[in-house]
Coordinates of C-alpha atoms in Angstrom, one line a residue:
X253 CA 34.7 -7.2 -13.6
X254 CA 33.4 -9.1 -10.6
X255 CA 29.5 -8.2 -9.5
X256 CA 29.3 -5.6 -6.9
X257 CA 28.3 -7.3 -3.7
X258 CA 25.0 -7.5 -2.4
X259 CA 24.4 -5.6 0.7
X260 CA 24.1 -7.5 4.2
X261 CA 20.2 -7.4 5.8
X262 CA 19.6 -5.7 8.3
X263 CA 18.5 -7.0 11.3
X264 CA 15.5 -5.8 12.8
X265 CA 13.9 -8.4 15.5
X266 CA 10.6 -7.1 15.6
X267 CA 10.3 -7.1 11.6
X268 CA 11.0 -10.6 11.7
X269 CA 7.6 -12.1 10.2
X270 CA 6.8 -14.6 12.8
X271 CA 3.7 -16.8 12.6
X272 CA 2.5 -15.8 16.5
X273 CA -0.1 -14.3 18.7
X274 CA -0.7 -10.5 18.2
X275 CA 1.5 -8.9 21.4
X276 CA 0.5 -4.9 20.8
X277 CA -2.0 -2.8 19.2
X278 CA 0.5 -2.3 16.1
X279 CA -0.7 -6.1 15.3
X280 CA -4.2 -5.5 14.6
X281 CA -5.8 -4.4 11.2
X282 CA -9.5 -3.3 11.0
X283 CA -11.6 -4.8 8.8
X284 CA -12.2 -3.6 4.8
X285 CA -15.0 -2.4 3.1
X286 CA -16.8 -4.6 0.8
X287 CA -14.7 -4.2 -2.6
X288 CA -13.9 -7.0 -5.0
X289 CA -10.4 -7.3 -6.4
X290 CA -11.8 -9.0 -9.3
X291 CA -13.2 -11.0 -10.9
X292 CA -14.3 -14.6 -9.1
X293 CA -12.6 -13.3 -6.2
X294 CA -13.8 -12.8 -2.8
X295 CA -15.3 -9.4 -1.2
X296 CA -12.3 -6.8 0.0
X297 CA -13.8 -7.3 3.6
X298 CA -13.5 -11.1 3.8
X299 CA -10.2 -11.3 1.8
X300 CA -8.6 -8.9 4.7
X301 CA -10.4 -9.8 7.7
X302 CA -8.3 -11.4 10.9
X303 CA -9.8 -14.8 10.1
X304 CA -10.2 -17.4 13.1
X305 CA -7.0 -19.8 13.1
X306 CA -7.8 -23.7 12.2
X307 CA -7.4 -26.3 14.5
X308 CA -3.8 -26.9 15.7
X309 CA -2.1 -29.6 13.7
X310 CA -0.3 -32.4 15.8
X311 CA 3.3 -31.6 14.9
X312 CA 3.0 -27.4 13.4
X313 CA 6.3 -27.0 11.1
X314 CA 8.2 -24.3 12.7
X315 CA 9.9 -21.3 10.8
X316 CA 12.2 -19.7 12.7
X317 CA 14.1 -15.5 12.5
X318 CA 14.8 -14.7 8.6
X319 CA 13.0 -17.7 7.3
X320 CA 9.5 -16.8 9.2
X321 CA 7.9 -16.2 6.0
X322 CA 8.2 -19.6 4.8
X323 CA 5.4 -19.9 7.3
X324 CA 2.9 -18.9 4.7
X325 CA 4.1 -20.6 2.1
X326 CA 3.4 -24.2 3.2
X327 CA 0.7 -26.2 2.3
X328 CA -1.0 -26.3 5.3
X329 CA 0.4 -23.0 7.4
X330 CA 0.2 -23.1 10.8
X331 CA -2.7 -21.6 12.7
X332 CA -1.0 -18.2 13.3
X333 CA 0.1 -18.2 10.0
X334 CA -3.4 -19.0 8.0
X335 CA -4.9 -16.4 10.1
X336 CA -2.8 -13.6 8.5
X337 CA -3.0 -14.7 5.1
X338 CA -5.1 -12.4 2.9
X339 CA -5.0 -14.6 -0.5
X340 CA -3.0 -17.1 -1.7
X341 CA -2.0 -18.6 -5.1
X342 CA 0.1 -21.0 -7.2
X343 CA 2.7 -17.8 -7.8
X344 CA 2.0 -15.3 -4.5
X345 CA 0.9 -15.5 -0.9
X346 CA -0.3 -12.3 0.2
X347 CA -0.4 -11.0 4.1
X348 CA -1.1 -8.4 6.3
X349 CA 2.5 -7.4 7.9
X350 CA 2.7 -9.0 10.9
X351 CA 4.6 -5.6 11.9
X352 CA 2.8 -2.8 10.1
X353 CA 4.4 0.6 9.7
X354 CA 2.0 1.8 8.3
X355 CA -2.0 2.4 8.6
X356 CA -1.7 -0.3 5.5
X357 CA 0.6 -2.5 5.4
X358 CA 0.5 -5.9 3.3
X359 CA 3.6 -8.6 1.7
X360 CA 3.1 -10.2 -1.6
X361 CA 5.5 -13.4 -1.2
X362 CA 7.1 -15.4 -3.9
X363 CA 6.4 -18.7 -3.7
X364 CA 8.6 -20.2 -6.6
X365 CA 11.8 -21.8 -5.2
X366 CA 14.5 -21.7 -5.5
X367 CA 14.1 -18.4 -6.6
X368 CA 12.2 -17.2 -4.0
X369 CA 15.3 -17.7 -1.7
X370 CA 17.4 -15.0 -4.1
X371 CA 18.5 -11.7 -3.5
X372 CA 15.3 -10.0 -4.9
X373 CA 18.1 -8.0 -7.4
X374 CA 19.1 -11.5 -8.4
X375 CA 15.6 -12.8 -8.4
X376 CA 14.6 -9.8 -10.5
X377 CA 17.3 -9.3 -12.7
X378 CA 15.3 -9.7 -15.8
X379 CA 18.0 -10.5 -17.9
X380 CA 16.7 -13.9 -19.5
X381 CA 13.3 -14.7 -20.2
X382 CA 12.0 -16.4 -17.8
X383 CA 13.8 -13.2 -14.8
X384 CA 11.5 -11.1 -17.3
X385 CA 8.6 -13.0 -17.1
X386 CA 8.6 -13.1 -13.6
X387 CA 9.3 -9.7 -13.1
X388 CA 6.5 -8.5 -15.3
X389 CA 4.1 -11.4 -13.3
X390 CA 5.4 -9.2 -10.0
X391 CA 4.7 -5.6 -11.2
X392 CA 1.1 -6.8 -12.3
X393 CA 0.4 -8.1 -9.0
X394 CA 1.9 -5.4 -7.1
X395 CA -0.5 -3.0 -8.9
X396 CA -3.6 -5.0 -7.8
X397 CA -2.2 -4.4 -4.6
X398 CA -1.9 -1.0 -4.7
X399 CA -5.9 -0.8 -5.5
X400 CA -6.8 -3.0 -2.7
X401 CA -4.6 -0.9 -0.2
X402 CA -6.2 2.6 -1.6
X403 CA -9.6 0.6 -1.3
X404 CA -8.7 0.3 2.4
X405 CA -7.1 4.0 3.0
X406 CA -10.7 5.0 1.5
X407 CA -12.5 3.5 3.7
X408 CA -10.1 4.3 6.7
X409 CA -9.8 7.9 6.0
X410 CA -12.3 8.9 3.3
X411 CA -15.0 10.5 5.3
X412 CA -12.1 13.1 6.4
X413 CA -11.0 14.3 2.7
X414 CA -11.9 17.5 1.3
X415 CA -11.4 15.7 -2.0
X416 CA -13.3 12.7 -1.3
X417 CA -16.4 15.1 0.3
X418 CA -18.8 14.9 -3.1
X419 CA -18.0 11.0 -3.0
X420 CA -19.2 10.6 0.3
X421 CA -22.2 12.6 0.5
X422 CA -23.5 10.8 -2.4
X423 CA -22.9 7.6 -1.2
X424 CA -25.0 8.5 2.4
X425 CA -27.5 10.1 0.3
X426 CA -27.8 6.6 -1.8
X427 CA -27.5 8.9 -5.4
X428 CA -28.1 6.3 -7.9
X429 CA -25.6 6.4 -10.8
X430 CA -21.6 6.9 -10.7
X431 CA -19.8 7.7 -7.7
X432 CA -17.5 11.0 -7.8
X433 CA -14.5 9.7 -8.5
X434 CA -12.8 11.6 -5.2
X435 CA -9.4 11.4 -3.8
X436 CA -6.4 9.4 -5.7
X437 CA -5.6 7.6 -2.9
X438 CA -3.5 4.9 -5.3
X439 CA -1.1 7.8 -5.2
X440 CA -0.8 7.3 -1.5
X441 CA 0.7 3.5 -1.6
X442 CA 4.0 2.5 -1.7
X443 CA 5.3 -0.7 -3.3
X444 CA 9.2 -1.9 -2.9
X445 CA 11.9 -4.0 -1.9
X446 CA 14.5 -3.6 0.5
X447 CA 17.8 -3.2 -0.9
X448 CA 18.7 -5.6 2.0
X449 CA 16.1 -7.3 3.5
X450 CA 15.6 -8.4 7.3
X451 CA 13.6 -12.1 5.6
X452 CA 15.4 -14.6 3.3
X453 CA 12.3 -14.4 1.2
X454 CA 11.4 -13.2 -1.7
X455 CA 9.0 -10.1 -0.9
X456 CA 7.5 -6.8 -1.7
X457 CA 5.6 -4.1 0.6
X458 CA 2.9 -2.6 -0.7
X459 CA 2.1 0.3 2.3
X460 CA 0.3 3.6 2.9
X461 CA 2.8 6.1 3.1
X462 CA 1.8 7.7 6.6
X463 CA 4.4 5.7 8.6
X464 CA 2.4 6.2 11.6
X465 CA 2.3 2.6 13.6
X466 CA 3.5 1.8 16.9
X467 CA 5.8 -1.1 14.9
X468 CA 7.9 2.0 14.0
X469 CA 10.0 2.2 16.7
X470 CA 13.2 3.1 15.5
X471 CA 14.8 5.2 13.0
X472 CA 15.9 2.2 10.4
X473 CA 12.2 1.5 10.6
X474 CA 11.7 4.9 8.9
X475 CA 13.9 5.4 6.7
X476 CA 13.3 1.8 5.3
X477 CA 10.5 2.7 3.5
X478 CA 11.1 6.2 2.7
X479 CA 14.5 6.4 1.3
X480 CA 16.4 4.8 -1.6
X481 CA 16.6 1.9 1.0
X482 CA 12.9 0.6 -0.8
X483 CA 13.4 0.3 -4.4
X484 CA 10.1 0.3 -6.2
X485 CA 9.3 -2.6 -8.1
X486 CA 8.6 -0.5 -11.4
X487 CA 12.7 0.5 -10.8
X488 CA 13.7 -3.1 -11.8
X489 CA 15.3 -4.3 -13.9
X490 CA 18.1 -2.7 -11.2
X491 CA 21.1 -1.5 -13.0
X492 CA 24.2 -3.3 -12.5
X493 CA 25.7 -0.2 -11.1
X494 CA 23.0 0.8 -9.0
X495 CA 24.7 2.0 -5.5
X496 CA 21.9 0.1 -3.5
X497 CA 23.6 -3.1 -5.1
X498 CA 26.4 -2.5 -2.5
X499 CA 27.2 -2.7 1.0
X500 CA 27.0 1.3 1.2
X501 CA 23.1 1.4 0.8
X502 CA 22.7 0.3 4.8
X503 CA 23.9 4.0 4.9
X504 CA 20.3 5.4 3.9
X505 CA 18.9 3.2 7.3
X506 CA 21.4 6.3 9.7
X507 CA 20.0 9.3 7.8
X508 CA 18.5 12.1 9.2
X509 CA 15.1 11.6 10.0
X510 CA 12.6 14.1 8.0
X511 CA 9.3 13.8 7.5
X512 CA 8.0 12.4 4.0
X513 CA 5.2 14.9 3.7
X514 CA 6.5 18.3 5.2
X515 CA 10.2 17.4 4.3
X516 CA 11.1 19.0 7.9
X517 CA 14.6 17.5 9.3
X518 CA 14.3 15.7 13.0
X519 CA 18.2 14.8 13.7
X520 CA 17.7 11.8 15.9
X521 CA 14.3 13.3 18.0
X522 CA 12.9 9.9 17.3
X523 CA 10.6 10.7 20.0
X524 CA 9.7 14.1 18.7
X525 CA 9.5 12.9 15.7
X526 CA 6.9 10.2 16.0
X527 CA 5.1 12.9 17.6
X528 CA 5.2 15.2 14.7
X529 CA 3.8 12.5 12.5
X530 CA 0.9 11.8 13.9
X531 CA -0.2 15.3 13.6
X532 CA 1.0 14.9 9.6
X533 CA -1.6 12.0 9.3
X534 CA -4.5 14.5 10.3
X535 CA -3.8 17.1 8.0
X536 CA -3.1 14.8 5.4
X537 CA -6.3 12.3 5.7
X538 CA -8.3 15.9 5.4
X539 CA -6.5 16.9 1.9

């Protein structure tokens, strides 16, 4: 029996990471709170800060519509480029989405090739050794991701929780000891692949689950990220006869839009339905 095909990307211009100038509001991160990530790592709040770009290089390589990503994954990246990326390592490049649909939104990019240039359901497969290695390699990364992005909801919306109250009156009273331990906000993130992706690279989003971001400005952006469409990374190894192997799961991008939080069906009112979200983002930053 022949493999099921793999589904076609879909093509969404303004998700195409390219290494440019911001050009809206729904480019620009603020900055994080001092966290580490680890050990002999740098503070949270220098690691995600916009940095300032490096002097222009004489002859800057170019990465053009579902290649942008290869942007970061150069040894010297562009000035655009190295001003989005968060950390980098021998494995991963990590970045703040150029497009962010979310209030957090960062990329952990393979770097290995050829592999990074796979189908991530190919790339992930798991079925020899070294597909299971990298897999596992992955899913350890992406949950260090996951803390640094609830690190960043924290500070973003923390001081609005009902469950993260105790936590933050001790930390204005200065109480010595342990901290409250507060809100789960880990539970908050999302971590995935798109069953077809818009970039030729290997990648994963890790992202707040809000959805609120002027870069969502259509309903495929949506229901990228909160349908079948993302398949967490814990979900892999990806059966062989998973439907989101085939053409068919570009179907889940047309659904209805409803809201991930209320579960309250919009039709097609994108517009009424943006609206609606925003108002879910102050009652849920207050849980």
């Amino acid at each position: 029996m022949s493999e099921p095909e793999l589904p076609r990307p879909f093509r969404e211009n303004e998700d195409e990471e390219q290494p440019r100038a911001p050009r809206s509001a729904c480019m620009l991160l603020p900055r994080l709170s001092p966290s580490l990530l680890g050990a002999n790592t740098q503070p949270v709040s220098l690691l995600l800060a916009p940095r300032p770009p490096p002097a222009p290089r004489s002859s800057p390589q170019l990465f053009a519509s579902r290649d942008g990503l290869g942007a970061y994954l150069t040894p010297q990246p562009s000035p655009p480029a190295a001003s989005r990326i968060i950390y980098s390592t021998p494995d991963w490049v990590v970045i703040r989405d150029l497009y962010p649909k979310a209030s957090v939104h960062l990329l952990l990019i393979l770097r290995q090739p050829p592999r990074n240039l796979q189908h991530p359901f190919d790339a992930l497969n798991a079925h020899a050794p070294a597909d299971a290695a990298l897999l596992a390699a992955l899913q350890l990364e992406v949950r260090t991701l996951r803390l640094l992005a609830a690190k960043e909801l924290r500070r973003l919306y923390g001081r609005f929780s009902a469950q993260d109250a105790a936590r933050e009156a001790a930390m204005q009273a200065d109480v010595a000891g342990e901290l409250p331990e507060g809100r789960d906000w880990g539970s908050e993130i999302i971590a995935g692949v798109h069953a077809a992706p818009s970039m030729n690279h290997v990648h994963v989003h890790v992202l707040s689950r809000d959805m609120v971001s002027e870069c969502v400005r259509k309903r495929s952006h949506y229901n990228s990220f909160t349908t079948p469409f993302l398949v967490d990374v814990e979900e892999f190894p990806l059966a062989m006869g998973d439907p989101r192997r085939g053409a068919a799961a570009k179907e889940y991008l047309h659904r209805e839009l409803v809201c991930w939080r209320c579960k309250r069906g919009f039709g097609n009112r994108f517009k009424k339905f943006k609206e609606h979200l925003q108002l879910e983002l102050e009652e849920w930053k207050r849980e």
